[in-house]
Coordinates of N, CA and C in Angstrom, one line a residue:
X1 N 77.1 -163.2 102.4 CA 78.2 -164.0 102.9 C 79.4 -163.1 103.1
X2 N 80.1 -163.5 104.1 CA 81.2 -162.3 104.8 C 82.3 -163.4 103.4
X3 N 83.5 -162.0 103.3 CA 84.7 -161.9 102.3 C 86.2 -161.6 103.3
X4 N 86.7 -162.7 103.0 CA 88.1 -162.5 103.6 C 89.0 -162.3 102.7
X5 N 89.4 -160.9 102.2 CA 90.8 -161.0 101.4 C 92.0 -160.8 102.1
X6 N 92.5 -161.6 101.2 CA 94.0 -162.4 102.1 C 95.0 -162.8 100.8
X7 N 95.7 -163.3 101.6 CA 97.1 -163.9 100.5 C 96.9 -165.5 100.9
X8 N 97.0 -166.5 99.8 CA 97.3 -167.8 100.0 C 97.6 -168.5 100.7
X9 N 99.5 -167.8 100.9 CA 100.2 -168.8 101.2 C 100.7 -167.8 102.5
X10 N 99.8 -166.7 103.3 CA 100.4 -166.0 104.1 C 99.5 -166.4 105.5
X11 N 100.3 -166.7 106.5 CA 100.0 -167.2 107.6 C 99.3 -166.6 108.7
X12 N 98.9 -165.2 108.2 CA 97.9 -164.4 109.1 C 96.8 -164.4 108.4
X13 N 97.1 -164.8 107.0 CA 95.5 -164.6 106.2 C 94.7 -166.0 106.6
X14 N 95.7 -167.4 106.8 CA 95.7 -168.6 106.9 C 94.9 -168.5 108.1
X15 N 94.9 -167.9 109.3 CA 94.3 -168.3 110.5 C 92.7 -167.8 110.2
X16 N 92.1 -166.5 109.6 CA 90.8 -167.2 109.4 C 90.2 -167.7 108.8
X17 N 91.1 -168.3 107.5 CA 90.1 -169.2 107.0 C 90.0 -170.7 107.1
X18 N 91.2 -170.9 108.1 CA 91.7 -172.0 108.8 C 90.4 -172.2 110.3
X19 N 89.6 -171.4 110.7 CA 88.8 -170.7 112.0 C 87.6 -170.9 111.1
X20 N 87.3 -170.5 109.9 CA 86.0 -170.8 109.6 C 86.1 -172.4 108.7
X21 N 86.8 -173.1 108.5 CA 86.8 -174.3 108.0 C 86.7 -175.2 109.4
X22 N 87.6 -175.0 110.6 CA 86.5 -176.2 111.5 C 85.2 -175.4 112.3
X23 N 84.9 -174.2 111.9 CA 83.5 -174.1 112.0 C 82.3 -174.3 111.4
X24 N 83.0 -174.6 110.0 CA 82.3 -175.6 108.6 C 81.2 -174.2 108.7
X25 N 81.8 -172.7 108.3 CA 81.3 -171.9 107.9 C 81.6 -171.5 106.7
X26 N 80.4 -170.9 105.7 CA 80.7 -170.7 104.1 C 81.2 -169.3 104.3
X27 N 82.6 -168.7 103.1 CA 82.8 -167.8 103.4 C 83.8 -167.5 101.8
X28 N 83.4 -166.2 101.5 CA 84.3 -165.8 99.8 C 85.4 -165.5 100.2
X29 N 86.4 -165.8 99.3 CA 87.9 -165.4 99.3 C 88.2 -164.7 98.3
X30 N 88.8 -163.7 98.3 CA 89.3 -162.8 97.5 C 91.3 -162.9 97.7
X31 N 91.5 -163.2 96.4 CA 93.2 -163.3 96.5 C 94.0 -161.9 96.7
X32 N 94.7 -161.3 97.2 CA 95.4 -160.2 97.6 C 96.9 -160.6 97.6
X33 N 97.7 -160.3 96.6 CA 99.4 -159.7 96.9 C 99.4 -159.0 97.3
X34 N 100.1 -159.1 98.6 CA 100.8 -158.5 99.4 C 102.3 -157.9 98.9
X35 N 103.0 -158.6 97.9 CA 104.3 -158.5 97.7 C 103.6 -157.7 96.2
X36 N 102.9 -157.3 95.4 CA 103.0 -156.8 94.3 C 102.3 -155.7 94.1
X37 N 102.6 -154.7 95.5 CA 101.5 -153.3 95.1 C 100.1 -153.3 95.1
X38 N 99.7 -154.8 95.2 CA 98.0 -154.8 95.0 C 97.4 -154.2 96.6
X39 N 97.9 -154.1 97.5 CA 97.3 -153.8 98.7 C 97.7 -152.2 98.8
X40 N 98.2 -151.7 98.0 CA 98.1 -150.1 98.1 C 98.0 -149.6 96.6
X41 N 96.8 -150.3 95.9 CA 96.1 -149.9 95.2 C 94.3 -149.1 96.1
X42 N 93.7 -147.8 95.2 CA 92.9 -147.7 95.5 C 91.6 -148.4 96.1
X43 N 91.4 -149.5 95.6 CA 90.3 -149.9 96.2 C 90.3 -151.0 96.7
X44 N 92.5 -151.4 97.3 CA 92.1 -151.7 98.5 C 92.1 -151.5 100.0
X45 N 93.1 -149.8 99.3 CA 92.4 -149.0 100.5 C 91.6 -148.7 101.3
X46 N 90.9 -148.7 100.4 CA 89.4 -148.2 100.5 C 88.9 -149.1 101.7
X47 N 89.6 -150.2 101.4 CA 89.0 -151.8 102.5 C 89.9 -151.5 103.6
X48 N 91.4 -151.0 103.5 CA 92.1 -151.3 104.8 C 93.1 -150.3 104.7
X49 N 92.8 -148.7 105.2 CA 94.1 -147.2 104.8 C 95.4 -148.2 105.2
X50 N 95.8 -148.8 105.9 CA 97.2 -149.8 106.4 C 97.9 -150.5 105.2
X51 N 96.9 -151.2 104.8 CA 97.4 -151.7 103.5 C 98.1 -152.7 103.8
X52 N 97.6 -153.4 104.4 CA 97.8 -155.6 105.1 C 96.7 -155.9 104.8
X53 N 97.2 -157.3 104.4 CA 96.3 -158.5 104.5 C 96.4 -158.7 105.9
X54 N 95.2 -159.8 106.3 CA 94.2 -160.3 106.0 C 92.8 -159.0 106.3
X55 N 91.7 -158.7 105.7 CA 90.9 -158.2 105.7 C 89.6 -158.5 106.0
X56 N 88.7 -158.7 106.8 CA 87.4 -158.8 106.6 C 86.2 -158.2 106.2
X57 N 85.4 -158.4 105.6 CA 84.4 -157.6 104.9 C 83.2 -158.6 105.1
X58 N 82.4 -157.6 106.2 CA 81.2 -158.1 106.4 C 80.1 -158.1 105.0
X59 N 78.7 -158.6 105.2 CA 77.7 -158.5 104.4 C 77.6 -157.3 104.0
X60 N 77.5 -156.2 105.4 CA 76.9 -154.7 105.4 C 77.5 -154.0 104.9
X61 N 79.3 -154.2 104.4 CA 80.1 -153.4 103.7 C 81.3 -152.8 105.2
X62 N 80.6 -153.3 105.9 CA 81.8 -152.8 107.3 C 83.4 -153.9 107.3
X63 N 84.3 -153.0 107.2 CA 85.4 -153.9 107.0 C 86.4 -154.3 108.8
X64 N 87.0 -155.2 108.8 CA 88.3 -155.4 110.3 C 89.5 -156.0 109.2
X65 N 90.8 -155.4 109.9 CA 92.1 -155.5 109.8 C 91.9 -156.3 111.0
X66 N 93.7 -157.1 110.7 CA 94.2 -157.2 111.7 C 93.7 -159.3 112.0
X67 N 94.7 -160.1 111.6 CA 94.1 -161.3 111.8 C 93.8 -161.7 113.0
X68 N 94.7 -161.2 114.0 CA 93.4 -161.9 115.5 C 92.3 -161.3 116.0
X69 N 92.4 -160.0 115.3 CA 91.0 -159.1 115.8 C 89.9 -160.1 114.8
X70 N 90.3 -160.4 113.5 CA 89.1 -161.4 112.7 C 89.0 -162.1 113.2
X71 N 89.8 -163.7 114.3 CA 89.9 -164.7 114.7 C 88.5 -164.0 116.2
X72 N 88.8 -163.4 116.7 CA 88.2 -162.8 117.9 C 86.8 -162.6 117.4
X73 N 86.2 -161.7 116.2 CA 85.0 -161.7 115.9 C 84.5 -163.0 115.2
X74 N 85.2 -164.0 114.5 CA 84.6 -164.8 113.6 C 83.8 -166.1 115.0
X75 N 85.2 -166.1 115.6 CA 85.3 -167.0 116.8 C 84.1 -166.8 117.7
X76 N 83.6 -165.8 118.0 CA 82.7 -165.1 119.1 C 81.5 -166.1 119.1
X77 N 81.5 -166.8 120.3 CA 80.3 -167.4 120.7 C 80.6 -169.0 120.2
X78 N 81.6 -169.1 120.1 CA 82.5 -170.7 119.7 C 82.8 -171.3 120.7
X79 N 83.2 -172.5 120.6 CA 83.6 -173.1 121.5 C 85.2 -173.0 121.4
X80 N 85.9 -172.4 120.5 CA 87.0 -171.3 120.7 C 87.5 -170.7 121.6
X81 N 86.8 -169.8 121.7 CA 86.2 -168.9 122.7 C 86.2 -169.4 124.3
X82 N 86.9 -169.6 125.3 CA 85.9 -170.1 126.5 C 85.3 -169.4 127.1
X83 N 85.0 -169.9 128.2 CA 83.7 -169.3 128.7 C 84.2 -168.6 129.9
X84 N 84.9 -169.0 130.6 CA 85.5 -168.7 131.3 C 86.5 -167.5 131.2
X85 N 86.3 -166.3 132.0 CA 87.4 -165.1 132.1 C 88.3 -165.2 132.1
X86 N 88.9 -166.0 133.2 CA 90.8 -165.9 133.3 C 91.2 -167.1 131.7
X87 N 90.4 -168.2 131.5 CA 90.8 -168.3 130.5 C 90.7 -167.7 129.5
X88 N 89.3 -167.1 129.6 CA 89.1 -166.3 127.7 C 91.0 -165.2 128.1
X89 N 91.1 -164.4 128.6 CA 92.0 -163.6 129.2 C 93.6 -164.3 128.5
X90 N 93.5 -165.5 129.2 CA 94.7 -166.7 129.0 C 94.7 -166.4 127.5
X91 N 93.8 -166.7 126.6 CA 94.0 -167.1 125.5 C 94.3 -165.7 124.8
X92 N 93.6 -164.6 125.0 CA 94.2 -163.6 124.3 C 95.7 -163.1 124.3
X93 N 96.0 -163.5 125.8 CA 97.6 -163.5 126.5 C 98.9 -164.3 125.3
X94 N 98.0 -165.4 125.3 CA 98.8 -165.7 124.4 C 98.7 -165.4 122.4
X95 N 97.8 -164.6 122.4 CA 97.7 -164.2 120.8 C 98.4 -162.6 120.7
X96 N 98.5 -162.0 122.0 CA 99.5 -160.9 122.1 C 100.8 -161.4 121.6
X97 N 101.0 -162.9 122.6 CA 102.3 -163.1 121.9 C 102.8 -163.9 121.1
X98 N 101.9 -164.2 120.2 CA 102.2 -164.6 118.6 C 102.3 -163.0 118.1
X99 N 101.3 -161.9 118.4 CA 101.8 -161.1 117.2 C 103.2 -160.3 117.6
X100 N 103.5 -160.5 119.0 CA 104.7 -159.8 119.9 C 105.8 -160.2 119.8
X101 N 106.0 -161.7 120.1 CA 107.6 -162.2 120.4 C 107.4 -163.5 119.2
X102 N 106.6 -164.1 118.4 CA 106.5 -165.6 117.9 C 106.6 -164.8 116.1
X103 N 105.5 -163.8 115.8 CA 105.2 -163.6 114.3 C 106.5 -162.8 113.7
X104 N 107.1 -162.0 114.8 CA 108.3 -161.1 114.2 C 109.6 -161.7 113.8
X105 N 109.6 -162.7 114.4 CA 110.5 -163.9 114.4 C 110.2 -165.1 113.8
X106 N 109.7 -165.7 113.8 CA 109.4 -167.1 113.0 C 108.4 -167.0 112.0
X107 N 107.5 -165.8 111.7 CA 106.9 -165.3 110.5 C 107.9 -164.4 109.3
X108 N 108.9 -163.3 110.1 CA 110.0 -162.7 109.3 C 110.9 -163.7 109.0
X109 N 111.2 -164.7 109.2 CA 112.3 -165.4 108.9 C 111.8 -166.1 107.9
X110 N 110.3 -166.7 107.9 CA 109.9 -167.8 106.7 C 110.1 -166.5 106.0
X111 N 109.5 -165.5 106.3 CA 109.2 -164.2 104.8 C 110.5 -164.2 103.8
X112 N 111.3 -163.9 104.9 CA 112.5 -163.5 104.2 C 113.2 -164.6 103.4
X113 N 113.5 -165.9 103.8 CA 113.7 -167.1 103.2 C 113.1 -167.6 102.0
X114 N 111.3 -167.1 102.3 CA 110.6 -168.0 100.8 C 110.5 -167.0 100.0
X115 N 110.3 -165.7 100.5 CA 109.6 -165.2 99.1 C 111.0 -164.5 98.2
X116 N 111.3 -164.4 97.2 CA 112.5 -163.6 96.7 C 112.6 -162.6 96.6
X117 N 111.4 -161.2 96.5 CA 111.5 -160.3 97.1 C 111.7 -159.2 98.0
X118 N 112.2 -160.6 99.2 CA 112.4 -159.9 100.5 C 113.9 -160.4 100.7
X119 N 114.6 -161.0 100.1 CA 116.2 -161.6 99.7 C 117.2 -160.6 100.3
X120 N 116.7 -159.1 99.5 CA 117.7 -158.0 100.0 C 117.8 -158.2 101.9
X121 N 116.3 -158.2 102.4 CA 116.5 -157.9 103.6 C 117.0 -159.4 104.5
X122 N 117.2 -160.3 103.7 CA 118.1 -161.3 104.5 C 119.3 -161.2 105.1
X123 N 120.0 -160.4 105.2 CA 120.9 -160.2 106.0 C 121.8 -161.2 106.7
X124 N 123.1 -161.3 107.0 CA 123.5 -162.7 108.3 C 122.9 -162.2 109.3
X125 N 122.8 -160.7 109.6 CA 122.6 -160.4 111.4 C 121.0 -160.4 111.2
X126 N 119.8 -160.1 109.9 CA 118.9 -160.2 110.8 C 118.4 -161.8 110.9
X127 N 119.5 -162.6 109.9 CA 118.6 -164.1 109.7 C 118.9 -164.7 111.2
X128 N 120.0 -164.2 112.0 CA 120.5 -164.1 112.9 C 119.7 -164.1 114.3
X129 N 119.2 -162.9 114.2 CA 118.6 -161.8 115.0 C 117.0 -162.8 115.4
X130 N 116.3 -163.0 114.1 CA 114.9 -164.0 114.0 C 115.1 -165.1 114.2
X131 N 116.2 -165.9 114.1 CA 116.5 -167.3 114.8 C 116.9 -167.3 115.7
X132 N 117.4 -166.6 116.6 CA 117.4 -166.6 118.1 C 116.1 -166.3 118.8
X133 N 115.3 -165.3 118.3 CA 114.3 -164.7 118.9 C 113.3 -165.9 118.2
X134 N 113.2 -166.2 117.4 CA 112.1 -167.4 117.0 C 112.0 -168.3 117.6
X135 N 113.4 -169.0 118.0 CA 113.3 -170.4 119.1 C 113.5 -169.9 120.6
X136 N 113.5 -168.7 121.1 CA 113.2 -168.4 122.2 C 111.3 -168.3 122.8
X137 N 110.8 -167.9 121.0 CA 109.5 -167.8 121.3 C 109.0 -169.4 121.4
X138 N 109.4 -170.4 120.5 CA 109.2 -171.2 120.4 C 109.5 -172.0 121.5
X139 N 110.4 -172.1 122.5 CA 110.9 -172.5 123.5 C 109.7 -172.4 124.8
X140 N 109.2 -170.6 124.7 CA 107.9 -170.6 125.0 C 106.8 -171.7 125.5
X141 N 106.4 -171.7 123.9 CA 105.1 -172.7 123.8 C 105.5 -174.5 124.4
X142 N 107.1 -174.4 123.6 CA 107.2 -176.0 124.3 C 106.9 -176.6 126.0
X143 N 107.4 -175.1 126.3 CA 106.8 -175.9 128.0 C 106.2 -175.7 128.2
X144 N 104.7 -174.9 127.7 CA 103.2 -174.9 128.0 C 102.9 -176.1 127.1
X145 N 103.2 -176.7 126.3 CA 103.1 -177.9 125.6 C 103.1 -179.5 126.1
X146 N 104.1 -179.3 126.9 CA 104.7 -180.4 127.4 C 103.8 -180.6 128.7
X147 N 103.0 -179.6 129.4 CA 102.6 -179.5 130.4 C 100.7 -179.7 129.9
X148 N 100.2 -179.5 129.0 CA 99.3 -179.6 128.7 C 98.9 -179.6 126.8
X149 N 98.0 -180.5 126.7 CA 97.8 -180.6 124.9 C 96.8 -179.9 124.4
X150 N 96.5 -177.9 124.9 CA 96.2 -176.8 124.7 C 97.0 -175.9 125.0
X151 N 97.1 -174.5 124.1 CA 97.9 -173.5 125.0 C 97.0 -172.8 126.6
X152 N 95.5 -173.3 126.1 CA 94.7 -172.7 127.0 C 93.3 -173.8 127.6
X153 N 93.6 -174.1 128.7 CA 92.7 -174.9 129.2 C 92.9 -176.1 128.7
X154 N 91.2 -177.6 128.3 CA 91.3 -178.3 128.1 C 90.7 -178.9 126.8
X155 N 91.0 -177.2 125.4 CA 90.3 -177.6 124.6 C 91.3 -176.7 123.4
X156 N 91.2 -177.5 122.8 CA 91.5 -176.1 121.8 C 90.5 -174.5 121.6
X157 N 91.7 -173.4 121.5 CA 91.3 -172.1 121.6 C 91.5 -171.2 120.1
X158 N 91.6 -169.9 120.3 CA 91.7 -169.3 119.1 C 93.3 -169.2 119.5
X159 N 93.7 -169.3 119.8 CA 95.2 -169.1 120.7 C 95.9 -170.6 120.0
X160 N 95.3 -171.6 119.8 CA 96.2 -172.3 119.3 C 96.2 -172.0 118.1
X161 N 94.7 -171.9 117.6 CA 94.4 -171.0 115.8 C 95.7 -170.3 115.5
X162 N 95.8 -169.3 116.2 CA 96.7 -167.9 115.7 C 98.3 -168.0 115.7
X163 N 98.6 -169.7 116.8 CA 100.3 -169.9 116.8 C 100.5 -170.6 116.1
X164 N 99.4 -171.5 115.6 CA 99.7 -172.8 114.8 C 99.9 -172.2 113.0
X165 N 99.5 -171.1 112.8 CA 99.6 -170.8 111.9 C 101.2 -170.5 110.7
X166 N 101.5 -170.1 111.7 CA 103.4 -169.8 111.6 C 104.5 -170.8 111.7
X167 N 104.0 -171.2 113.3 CA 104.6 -172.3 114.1 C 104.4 -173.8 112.7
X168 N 103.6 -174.2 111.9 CA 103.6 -175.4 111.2 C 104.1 -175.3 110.1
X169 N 105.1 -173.9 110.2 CA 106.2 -173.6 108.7 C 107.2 -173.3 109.1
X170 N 107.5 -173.0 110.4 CA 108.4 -172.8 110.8 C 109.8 -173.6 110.1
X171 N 109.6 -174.6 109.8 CA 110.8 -175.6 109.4 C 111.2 -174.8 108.0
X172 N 110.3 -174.3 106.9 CA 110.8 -173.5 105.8 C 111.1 -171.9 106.2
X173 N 111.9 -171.6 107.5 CA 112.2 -170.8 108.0 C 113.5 -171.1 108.8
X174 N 113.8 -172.5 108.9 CA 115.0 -172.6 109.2 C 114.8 -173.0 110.7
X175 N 113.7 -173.0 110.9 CA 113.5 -173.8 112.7 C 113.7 -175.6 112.7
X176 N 114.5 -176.0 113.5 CA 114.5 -177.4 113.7 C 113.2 -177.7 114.5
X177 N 112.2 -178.1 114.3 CA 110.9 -178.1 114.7 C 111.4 -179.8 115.7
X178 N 112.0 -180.4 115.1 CA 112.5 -181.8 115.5 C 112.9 -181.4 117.2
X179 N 113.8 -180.5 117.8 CA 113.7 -180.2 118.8 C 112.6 -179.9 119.9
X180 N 111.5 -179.8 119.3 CA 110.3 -179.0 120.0 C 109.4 -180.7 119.6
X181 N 109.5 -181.6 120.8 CA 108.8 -182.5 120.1 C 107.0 -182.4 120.8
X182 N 107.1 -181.3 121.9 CA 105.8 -181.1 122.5 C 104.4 -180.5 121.3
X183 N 105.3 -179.3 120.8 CA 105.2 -178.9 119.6 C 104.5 -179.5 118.4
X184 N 105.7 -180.6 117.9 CA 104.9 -181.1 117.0 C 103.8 -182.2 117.0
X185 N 103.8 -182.4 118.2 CA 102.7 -183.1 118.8 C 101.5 -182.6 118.7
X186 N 101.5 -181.6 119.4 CA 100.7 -180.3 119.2 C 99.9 -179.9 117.7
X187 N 100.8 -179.5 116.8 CA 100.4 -180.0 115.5 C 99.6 -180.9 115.2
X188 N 100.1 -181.7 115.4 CA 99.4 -183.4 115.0 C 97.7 -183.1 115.5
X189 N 97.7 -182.9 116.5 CA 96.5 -182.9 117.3 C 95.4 -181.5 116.7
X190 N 96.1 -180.7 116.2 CA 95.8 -179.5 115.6 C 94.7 -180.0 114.0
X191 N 96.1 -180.8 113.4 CA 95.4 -181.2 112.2 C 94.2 -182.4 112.3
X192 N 94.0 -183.0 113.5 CA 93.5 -184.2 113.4 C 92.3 -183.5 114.0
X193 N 91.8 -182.5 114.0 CA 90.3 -181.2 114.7 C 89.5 -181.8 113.5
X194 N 88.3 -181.9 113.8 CA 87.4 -182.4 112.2 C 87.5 -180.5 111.5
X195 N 86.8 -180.8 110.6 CA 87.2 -180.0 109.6 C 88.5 -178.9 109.4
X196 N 89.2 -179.7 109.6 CA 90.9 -179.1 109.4 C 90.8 -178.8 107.5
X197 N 91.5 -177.7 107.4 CA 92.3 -177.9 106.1 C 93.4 -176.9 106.3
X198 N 94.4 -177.4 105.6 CA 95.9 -176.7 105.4 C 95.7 -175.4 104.3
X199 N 96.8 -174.9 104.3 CA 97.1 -173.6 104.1 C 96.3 -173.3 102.7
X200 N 97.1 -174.4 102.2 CA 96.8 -174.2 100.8 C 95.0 -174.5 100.2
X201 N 94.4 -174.4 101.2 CA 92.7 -174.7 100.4 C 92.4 -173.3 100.6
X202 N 91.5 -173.4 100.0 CA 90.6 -171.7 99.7 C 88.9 -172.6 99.1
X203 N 87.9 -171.5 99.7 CA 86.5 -172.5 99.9 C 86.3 -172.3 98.6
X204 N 85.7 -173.8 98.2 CA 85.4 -174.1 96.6 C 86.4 -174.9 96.1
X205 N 87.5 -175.1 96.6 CA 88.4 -176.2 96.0 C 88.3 -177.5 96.7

């Protein structure tokens, strides 16, 4: 059985185990702090020289960084996945820009707000700096939202997987999510997928 070590409550570890729960695939979890030196300890180097969560670890012992690159292999041959090129293409288009213009901004901004370790780097100019660039990214998705109830085609993709993961905390980051009502529509429709589960499950609970 493949091993995803990850953090709980962290929103890149959240998209694959969020990807294999509506695939109603069995899978181990291994808990990883990120904020406590545990990811640049030796052996879990050994899984990822970078030293980020989320991780994958195949059966064979072969390991992937990097949560869309896991969303991309776990997903493979899904109906995730389309079939179609300009769409498959579309969708990756848009998981560039969750990790490009959406995660640096509306993922740095929950970081900095919830966890207390990262308090020093709150700053006025950068809390500043991620709420402009957050609801610009956000601003984004609303009008591919408003125009359609996928980011890609006429199904849900891994592209919604990878934005929804940030985008559904956004509010304990300081986003008025109330503004983006395409958005949380969007949501709604996200969590109502059969085997949904929220952030906080991990398989076996």
């Amino acid at each position: 059985m493949i091993t995803i070590h990850g953090m709980q409550d962290s929103g890149n570890c959240y998209k694959p185990r969020l990807l294999m729960a509506l695939l109603g695939k069995p899978f181990h979890h291994v808990e990883v702090d990120s904020l406590d030196g545990s990811t640049r300890r030796p052996a879990f180097l050994a899984l990822n020289p970078i030293a980020k969560v989320p991780v994958l670890e195949l059966e064979d012992g072969r390991t992937l960084p990097e949560s869309n690159a896991i969303l991309a292999y776990l997903g493979e041959g899904s109906a995730f996945v389309p079939a179609d090129p300009f769409e498959r293409a579309t969708m990756l288009s848009w998981m560039f820009f969750e990790q490009y213009s959406h995660e640096p901004n509306v993922a740095v901004r929950h970081s900095l707000l919830v966890y207390p370790s990262r308090k020093a780097q709150a700053t006025p100019e950068r809390l500043a700096e991620t709420l402009d660039g957050g609801n610009k990214a956000l601003a984004v998705m609303e009008t591919a939202l408003t125009r359609s109830n996928w980011l890609v085609g006429d199904a849900p993709t891994l592209a919604d997987i990878a934005l929804y993961a940030y985008t559904h905390v956004a509010d304990q980051g300081g986003f008025d999510l109330a503004a983006y009502p395409g958005i949380r529509a969007w949501l709604s429709r996200i969590e109502a997928l059969p085997g949904y589960q929220p952030m906080t499950w991990l398989p076996g609970t």
